[in-house]
Short mmCIF file of C-alpha atoms in Angstrom, two decimals:
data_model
loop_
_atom_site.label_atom_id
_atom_site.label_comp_id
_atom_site.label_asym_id
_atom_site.label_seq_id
_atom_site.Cartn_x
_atom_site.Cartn_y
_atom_site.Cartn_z
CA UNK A 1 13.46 75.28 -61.55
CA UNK A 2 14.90 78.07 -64.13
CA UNK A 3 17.20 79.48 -61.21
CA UNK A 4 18.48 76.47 -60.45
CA UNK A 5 22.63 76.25 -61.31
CA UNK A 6 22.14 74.20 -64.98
CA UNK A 7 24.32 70.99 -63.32
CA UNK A 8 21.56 70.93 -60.93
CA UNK A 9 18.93 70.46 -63.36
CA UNK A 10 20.09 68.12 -65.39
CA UNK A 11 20.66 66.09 -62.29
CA UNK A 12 17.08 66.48 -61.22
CA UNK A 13 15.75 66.26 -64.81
CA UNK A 14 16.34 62.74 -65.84
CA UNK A 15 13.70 59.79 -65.47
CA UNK A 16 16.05 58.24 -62.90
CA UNK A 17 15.93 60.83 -60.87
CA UNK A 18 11.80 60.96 -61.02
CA UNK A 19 12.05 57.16 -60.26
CA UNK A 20 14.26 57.84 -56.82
CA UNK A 21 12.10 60.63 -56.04
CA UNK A 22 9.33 58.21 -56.49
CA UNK A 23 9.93 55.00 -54.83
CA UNK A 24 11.96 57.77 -52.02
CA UNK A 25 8.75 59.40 -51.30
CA UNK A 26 7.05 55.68 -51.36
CA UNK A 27 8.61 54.06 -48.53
CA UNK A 28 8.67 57.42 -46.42
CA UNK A 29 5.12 57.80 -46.70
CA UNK A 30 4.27 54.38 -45.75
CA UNK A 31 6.62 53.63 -43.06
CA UNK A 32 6.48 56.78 -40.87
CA UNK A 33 3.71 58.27 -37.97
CA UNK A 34 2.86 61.34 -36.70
CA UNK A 35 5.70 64.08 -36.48
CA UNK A 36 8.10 62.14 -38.42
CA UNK A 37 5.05 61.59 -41.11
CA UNK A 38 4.50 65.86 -41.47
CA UNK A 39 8.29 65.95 -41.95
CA UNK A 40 8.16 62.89 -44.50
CA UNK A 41 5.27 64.80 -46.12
CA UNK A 42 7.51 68.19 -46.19
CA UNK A 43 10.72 66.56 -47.43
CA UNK A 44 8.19 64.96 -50.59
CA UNK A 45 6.33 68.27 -51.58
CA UNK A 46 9.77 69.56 -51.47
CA UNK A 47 11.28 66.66 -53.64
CA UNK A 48 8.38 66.78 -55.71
CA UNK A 49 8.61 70.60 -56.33
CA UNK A 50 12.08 70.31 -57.83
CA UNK A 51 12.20 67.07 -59.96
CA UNK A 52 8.50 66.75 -61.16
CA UNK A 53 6.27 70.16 -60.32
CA UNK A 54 3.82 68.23 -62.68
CA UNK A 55 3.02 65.93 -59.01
CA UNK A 56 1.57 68.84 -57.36
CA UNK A 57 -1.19 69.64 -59.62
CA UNK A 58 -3.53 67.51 -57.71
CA UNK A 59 -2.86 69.72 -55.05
CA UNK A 60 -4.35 72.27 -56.85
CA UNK A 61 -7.81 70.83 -57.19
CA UNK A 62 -10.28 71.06 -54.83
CA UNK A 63 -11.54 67.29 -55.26
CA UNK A 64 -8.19 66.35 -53.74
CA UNK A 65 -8.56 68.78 -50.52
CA UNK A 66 -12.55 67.98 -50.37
CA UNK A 67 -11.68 64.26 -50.33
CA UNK A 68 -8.98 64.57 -47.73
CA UNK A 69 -11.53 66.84 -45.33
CA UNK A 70 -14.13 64.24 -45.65
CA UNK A 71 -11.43 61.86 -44.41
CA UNK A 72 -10.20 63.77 -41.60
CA UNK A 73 -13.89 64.79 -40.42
CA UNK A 74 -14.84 60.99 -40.55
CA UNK A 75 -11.92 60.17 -38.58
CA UNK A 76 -12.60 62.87 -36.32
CA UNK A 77 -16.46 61.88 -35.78
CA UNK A 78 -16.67 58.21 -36.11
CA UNK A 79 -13.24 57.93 -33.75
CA UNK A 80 -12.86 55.89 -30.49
CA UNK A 81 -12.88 57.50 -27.37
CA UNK A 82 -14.83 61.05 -28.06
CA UNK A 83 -13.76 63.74 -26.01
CA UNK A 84 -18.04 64.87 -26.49
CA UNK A 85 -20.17 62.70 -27.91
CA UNK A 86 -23.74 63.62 -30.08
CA UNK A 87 -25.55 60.26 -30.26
CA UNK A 88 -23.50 58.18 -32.48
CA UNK A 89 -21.21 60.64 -33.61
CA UNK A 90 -18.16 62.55 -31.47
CA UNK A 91 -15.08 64.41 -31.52
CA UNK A 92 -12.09 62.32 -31.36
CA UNK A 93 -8.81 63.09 -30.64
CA UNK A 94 -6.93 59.99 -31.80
CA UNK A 95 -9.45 59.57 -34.63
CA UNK A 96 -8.33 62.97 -35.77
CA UNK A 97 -5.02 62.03 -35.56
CA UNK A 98 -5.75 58.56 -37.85
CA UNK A 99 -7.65 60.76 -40.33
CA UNK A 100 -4.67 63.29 -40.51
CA UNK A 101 -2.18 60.86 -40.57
CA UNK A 102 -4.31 59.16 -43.66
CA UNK A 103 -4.36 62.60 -45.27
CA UNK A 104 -0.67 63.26 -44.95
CA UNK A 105 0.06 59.86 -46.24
CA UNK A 106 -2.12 60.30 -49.24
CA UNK A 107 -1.15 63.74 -50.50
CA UNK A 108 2.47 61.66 -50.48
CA UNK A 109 1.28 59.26 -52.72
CA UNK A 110 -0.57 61.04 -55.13
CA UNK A 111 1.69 63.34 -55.60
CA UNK A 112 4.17 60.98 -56.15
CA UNK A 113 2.12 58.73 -58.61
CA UNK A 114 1.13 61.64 -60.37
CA UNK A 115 5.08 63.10 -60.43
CA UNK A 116 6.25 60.12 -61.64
CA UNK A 117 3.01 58.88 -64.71
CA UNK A 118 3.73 63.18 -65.54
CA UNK A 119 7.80 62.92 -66.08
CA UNK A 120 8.07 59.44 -68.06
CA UNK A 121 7.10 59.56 -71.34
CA UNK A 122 4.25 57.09 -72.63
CA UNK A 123 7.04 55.21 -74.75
CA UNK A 124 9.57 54.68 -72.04
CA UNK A 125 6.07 52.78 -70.24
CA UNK A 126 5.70 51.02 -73.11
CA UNK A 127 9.56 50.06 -73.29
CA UNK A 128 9.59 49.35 -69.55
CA UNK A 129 6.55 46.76 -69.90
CA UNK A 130 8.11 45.05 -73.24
CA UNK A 131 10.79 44.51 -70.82
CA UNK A 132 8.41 42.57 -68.66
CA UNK A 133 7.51 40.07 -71.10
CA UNK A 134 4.56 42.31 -73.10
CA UNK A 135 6.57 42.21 -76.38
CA UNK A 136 5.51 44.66 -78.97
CA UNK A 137 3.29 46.93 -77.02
CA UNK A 138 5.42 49.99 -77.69
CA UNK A 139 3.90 49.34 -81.54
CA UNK A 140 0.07 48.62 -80.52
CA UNK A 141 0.16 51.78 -78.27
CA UNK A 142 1.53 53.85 -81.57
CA UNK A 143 -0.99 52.28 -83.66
CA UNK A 144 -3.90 52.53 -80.62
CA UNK A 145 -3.35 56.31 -80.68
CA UNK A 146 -3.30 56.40 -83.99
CA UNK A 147 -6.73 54.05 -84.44
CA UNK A 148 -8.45 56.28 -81.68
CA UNK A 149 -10.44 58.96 -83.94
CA UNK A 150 -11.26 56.51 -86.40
CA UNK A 151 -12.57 54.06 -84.24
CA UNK A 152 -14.66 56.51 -82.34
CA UNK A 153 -16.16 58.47 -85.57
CA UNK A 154 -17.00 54.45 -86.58
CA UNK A 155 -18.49 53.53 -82.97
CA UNK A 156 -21.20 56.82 -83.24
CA UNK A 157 -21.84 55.54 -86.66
CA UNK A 158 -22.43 52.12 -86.13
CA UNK A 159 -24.78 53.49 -83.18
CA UNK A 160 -26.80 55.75 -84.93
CA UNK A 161 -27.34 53.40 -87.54
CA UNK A 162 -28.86 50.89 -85.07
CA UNK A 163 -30.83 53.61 -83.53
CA UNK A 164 -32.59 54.59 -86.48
CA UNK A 165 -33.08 50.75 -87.38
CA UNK A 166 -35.04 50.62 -84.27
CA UNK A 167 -32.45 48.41 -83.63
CA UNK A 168 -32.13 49.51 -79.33
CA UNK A 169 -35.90 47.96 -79.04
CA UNK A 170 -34.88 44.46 -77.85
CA UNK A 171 -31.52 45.52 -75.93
CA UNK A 172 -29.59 42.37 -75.64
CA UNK A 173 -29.50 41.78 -79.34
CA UNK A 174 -28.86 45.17 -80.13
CA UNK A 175 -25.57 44.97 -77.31
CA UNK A 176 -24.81 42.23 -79.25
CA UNK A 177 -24.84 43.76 -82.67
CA UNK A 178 -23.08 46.75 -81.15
CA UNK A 179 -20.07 44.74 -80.07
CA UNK A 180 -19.79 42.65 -83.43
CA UNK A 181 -20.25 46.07 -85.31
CA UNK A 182 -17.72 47.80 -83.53
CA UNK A 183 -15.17 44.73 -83.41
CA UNK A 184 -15.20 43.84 -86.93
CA UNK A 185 -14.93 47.88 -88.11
CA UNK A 186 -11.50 47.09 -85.75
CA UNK A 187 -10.62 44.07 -86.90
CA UNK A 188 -10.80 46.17 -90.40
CA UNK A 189 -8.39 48.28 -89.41
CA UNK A 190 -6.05 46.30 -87.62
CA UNK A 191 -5.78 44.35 -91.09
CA UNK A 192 -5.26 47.44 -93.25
CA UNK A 193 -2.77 48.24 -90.47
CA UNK A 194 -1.05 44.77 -90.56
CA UNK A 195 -0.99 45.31 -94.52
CA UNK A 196 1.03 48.70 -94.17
CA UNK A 197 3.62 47.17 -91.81
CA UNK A 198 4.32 44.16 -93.93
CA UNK A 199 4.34 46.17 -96.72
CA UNK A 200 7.43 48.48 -95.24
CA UNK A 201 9.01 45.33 -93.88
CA UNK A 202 8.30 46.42 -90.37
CA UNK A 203 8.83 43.70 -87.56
CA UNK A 204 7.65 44.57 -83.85
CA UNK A 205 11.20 42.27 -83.03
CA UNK A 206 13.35 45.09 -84.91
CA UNK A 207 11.94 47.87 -82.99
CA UNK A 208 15.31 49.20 -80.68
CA UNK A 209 13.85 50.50 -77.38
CA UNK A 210 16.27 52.80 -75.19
CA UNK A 211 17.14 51.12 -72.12
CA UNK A 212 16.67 52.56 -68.51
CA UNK A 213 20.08 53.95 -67.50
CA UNK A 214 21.09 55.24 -64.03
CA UNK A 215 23.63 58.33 -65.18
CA UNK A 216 26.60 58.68 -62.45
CA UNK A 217 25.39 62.27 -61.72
CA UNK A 218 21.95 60.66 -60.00
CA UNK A 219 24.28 58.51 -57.24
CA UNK A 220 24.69 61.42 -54.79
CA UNK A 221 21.12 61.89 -54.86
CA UNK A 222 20.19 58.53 -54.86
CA UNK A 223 22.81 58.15 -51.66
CA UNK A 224 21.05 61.07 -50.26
CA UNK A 225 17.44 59.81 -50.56
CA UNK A 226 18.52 56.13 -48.92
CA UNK A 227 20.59 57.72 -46.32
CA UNK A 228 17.17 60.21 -45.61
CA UNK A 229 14.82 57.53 -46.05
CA UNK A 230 17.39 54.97 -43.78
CA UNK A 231 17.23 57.69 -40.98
CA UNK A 232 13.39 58.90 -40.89
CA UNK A 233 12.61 55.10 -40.90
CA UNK A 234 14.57 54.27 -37.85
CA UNK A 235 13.70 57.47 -36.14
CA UNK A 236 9.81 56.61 -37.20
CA UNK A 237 10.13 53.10 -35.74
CA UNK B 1 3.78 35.18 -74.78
CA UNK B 2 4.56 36.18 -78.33
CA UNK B 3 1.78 38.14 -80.51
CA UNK B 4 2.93 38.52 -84.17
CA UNK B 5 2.38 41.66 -86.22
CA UNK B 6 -1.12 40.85 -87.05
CA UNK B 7 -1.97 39.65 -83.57
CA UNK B 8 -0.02 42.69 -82.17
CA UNK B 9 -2.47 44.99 -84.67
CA UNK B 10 -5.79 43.75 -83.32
CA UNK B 11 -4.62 44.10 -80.32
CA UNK B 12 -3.84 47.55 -80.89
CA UNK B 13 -7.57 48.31 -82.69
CA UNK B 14 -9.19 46.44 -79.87
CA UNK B 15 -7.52 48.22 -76.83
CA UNK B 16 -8.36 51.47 -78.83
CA UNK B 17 -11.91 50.67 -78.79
CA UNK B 18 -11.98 50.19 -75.33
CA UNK B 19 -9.74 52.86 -74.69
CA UNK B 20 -12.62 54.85 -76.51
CA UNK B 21 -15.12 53.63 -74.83
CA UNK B 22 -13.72 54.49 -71.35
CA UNK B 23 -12.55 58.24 -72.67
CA UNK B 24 -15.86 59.16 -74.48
CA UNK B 25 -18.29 57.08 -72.41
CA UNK B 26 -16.66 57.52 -69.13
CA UNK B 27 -16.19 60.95 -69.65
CA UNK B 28 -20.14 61.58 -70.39
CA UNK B 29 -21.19 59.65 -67.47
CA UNK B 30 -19.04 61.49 -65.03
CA UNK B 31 -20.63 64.80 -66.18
CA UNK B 32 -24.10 62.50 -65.69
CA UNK B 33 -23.03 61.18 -62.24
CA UNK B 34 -24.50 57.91 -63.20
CA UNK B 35 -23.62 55.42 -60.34
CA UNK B 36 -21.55 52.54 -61.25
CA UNK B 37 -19.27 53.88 -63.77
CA UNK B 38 -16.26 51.69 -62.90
CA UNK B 39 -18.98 48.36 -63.54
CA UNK B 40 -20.40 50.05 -66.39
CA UNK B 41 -17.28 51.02 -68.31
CA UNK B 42 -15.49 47.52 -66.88
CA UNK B 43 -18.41 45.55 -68.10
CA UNK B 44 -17.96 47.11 -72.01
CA UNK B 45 -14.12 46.83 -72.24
CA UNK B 46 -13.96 43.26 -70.63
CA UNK B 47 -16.38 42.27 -73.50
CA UNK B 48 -14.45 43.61 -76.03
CA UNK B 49 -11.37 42.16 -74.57
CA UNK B 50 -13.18 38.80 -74.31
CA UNK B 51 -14.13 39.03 -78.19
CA UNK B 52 -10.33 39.92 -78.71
CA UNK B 53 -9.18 36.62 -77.18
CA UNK B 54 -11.59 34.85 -79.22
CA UNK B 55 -9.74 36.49 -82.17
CA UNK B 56 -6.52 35.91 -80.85
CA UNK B 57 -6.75 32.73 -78.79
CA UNK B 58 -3.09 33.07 -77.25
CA UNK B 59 -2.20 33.79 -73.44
CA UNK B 60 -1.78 37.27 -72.76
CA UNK B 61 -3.84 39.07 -75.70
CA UNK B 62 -6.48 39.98 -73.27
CA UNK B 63 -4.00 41.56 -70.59
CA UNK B 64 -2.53 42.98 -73.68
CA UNK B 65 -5.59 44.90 -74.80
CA UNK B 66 -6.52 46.43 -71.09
CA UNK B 67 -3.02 47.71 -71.22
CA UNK B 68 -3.53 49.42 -74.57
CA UNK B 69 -6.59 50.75 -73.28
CA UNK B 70 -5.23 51.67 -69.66
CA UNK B 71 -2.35 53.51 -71.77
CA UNK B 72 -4.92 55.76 -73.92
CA UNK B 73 -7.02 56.31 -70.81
CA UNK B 74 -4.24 58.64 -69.37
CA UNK B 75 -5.34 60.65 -72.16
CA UNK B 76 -8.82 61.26 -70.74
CA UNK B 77 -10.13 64.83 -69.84
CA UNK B 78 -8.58 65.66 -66.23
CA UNK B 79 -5.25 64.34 -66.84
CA UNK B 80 -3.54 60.91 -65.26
CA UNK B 81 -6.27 59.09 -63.84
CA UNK B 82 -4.50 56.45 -62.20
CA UNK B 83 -6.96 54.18 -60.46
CA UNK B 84 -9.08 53.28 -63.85
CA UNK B 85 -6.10 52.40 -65.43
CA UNK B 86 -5.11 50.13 -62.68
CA UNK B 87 -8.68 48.99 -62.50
CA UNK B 88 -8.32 48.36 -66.59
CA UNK B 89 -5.27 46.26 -66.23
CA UNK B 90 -6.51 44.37 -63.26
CA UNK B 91 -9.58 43.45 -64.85
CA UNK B 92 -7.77 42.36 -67.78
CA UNK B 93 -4.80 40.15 -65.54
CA UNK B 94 -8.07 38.32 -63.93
CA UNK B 95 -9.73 37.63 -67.38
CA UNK B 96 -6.20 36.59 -69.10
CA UNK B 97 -5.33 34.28 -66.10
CA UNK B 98 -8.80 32.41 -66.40
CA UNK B 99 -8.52 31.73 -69.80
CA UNK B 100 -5.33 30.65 -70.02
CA UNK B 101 -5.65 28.39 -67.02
CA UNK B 102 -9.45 27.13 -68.41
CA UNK B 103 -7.18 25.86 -71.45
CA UNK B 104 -9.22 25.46 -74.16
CA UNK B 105 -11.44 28.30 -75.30
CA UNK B 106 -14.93 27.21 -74.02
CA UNK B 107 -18.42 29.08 -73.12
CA UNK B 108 -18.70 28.75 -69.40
CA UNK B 109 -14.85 29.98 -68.96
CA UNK B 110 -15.55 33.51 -70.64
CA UNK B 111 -18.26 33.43 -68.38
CA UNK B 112 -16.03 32.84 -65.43
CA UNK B 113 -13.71 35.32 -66.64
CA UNK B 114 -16.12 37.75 -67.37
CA UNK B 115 -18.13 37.33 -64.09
CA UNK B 116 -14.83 37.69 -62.05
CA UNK B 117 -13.28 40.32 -64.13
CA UNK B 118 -16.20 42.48 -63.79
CA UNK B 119 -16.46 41.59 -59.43
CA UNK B 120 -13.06 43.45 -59.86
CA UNK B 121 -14.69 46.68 -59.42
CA UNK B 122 -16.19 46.51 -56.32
CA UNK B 123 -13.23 45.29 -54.63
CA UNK B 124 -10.91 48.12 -56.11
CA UNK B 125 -11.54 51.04 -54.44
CA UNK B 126 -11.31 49.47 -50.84
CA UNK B 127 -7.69 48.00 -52.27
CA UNK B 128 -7.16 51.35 -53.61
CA UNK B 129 -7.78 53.20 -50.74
CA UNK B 130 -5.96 50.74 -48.62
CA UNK B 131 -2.94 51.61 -50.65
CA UNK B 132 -3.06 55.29 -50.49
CA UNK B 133 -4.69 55.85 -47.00
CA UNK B 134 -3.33 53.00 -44.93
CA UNK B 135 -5.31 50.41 -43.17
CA UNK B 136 -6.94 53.21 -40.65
CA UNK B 137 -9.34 54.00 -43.87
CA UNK B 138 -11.10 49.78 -43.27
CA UNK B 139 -10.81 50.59 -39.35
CA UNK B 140 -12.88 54.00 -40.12
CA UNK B 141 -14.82 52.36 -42.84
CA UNK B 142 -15.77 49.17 -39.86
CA UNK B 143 -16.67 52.46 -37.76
CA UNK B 144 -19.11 54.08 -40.13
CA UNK B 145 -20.71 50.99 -41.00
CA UNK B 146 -21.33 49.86 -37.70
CA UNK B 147 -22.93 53.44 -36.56
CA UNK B 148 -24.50 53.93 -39.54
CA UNK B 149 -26.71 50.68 -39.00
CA UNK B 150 -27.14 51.80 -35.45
CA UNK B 151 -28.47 55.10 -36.80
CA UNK B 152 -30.97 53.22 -38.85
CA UNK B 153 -31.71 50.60 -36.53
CA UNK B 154 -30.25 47.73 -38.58
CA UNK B 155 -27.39 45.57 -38.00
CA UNK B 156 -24.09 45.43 -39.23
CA UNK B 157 -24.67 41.82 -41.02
CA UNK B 158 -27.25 43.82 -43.47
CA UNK B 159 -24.50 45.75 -44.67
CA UNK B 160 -22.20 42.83 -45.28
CA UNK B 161 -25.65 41.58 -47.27
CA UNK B 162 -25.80 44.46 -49.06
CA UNK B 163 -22.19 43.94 -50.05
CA UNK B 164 -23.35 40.26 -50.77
CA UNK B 165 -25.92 41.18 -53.04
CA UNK B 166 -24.32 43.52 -55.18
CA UNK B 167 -21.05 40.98 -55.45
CA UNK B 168 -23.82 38.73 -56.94
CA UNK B 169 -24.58 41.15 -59.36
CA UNK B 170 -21.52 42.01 -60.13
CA UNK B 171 -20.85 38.34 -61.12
CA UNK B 172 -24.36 37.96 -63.07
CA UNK B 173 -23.34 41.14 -64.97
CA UNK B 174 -19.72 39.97 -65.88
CA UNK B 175 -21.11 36.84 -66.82
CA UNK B 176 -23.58 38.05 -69.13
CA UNK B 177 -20.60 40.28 -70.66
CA UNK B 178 -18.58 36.69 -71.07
CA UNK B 179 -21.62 34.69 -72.80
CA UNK B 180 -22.34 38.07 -74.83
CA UNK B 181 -18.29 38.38 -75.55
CA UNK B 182 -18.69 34.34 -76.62
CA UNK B 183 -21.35 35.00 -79.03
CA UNK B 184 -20.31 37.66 -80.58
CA UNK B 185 -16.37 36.75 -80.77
CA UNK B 186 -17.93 33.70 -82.90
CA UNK B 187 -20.04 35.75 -85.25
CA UNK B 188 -17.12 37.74 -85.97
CA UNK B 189 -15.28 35.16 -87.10
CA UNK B 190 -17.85 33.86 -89.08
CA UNK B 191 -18.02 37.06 -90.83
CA UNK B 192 -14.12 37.09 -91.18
CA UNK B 193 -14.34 33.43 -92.53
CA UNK B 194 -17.03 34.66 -95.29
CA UNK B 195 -15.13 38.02 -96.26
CA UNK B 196 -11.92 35.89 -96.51
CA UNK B 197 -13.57 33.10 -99.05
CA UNK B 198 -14.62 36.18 -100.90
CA UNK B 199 -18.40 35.61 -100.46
CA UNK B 200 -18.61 39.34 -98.46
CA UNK B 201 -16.90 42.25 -96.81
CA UNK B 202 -15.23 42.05 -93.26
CA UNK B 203 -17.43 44.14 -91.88
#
């Protein structure tokens, strides 16, 4: 992405473009077969390469490609009409194709999933759900993270305490116990938090979220994508 | 739905407690490989969502807190883990819709909505598969089943009973989680009444 003429990347570098790329690489996964599928599945690891690398780290793991052989094997073995058959099991030839055309589709979707959760921030999420009707979760997921190592350091205390109470004997009342321990320690917080806010005047109505803008330097890629995306689909049809 | 500040701050402490509970639990049992995970962890955070909307009785507090929670999962070890948090929020959605549609806050409907929250799980995986592998992964999945219990001699209505049976635990589980939420959701405000009259702490 470094060699790239700078135009370029600021073209490809916006959350817009991610959000093309995404919903691009969506619909071509889904709608096309066969051939036109390994070319769909090209064009996206080739998308995904220049606007979010981030996507192809799944790629990298070897739960992804184990996951994706056991699919194609299964296919392969549980398919109808084996070419050989071993008691229940065979090889088949349009199972294989089923389980590869599964895999294909699926390395297009996670790597667009994961291209898109890597390249937008947490906040524009939160600002994009506040949009939705979920008013004033930007602040709760600020004061979530913030919560997070206090709330565990009080969860092993509160269960350590209960342990050496011999509280875990009768298992029910000790869940019990658990949850109203751990909830009220939170409900603690959340006051002390509520406290701090009103204290600095804060109001989750005054928080100013940046909207989602589509700059004019995305449009020729976004016309490209449709215009790709238009074509594979009626090819793929 | 509108939350106010305070509202909007236990929301944020209680989605952080589940969030904690799926990043520090979830992450030990993975290394474990305990089965069930997804009903495990599902079964905690739905009751602490549950004793959040006994906190905050208003639509939308429980969806609120899964989302919280879904949010800090993406911090877990391993990076984005996409299909818990959609689990999280899903789980959430089911509990929020039956509460606000039971209407008044009552025993038996954060049983319902703990019982069907928690039957979440074992549907998600086939609907998350579905998404990402097509529908050839329920024609492959019809194929195993039905030579497995060939294999073994069995037929292919035993499996759907397995499925059957663990649904109903599923449900008994969430359930419990509901009454358990219930109970506990009251003696927390109990103990909130008594710490606000001055008579004892919060906690």
């Amino acid at each position: 992405m470094k060699t790239m003429p700078r135009r370029l990347r600021a073209t490809l570098g916006g959350v817009d473009a991610s959000v093309s790329c995404f919903a691009f690489s969506l619909v071509i996964g889904i709608c096309c077969r066969d051939w036109w599928l390994l070319l769909a599945l090209g064009l996206a690891l080739t998308l995904a390469a220049l606007v979010y690398p981030a996507g192809l780290r799944p790629l990298t793991r070897l739960r992804t490609w184990v996951l994706l052989t056991i699919i194609v094997l299964s296919s392969t073995l549980v398919g109808d009409d084996p070419l050989w058959s071993f008691g229940p099991l065979g090889i088949s030839p349009s199972g294989a194709l089923r389980g590869a055309n599964m895999a294909m589709r699926a390395v297009i979707i996670i790597v667009a999933v994961t291209g898109l959760v890597s390249s937008v921030p947490i906040d524009r999420i939160g600002g994009f759900l506040e949009r939705l009707g979920l008013r004033g979760l930007g602040f709760a997921v600020g004061v979530a993270f913030n919560l997070l190592p206090l709330i565990e350091r009080s969860l092993v205390t509160s269960w350590q305490a209960l342990r050496l109470r011999a509280g875990l004997r009768r298992p029910l009342t000790a869940a019990r116990l658990m949850l109203v321990v751990a909830v009220s320690d939170c409900l603690r917080c959340a006051d002390e938090v509520t406290l701090a806010a009103e204290a600095r005047a804060f109001s989750p109505d005054a928080v100013k979220r940046p909207p989602f803008t589509w700059r004019a330097r995305t449009v020729p890629l976004v016309a490209t994508l449709v215009a790709t995306a238009g074509v594979l689909v009626w090819f793929a049809a | 739905m509108r939350l106010g500040l305070k509202d909007l701050s236990i929301v944020a402490a209680l989605g952080a407690l589940w969030g904690s509970v799926e990043i520090g639990l979830g992450s030990l049992l993975h290394v474990w490989n305990v089965p069930f995970i997804g009903a495990i962890l599902g079964t905690i955070g739905i009751a602490i969502a549950l004793v959040g909307r006994v906190v905050v009785p208003k639509p939308g507090a429980t969806v609120s807190i899964a989302v919280v929670a879904a949010l800090l999962k993406a911090l877990s070890v391993g990076g984005v883990v996409l299909s818990p948090m959609i689990a999280i929020v899903m789980e959430g959605l089911i509990a929020d819709a039956v509460l606000t549609l039971g209407g008044r806050p009552r025993r038996g409907t954060f049983v319902v909505a703990g019982a069907l929250a928690v039957v979440w799980n074992l549907v998600h995986p086939l609907l998350v598969q579905g998404l990402i592998f097509g529908t050839g992964i329920i024609t492959m999945y019809t194929s195993v089943i039905e030579k497995g219990a060939a294999l073994f001699g069995l037929s292919a209505s035993s499996v759907v009973l397995v499925f059957v049976g663990l649904a109903a635990l599923y449900l008994a589980v969430g359930g419990g989680a509901g009454l358990l939420a219930w109970e506990a959701g009251r003696s927390v405000l109990a103990r909130r009444a008594v710490g606000a009259d001055g008579q004892g702490g919060a906690a």
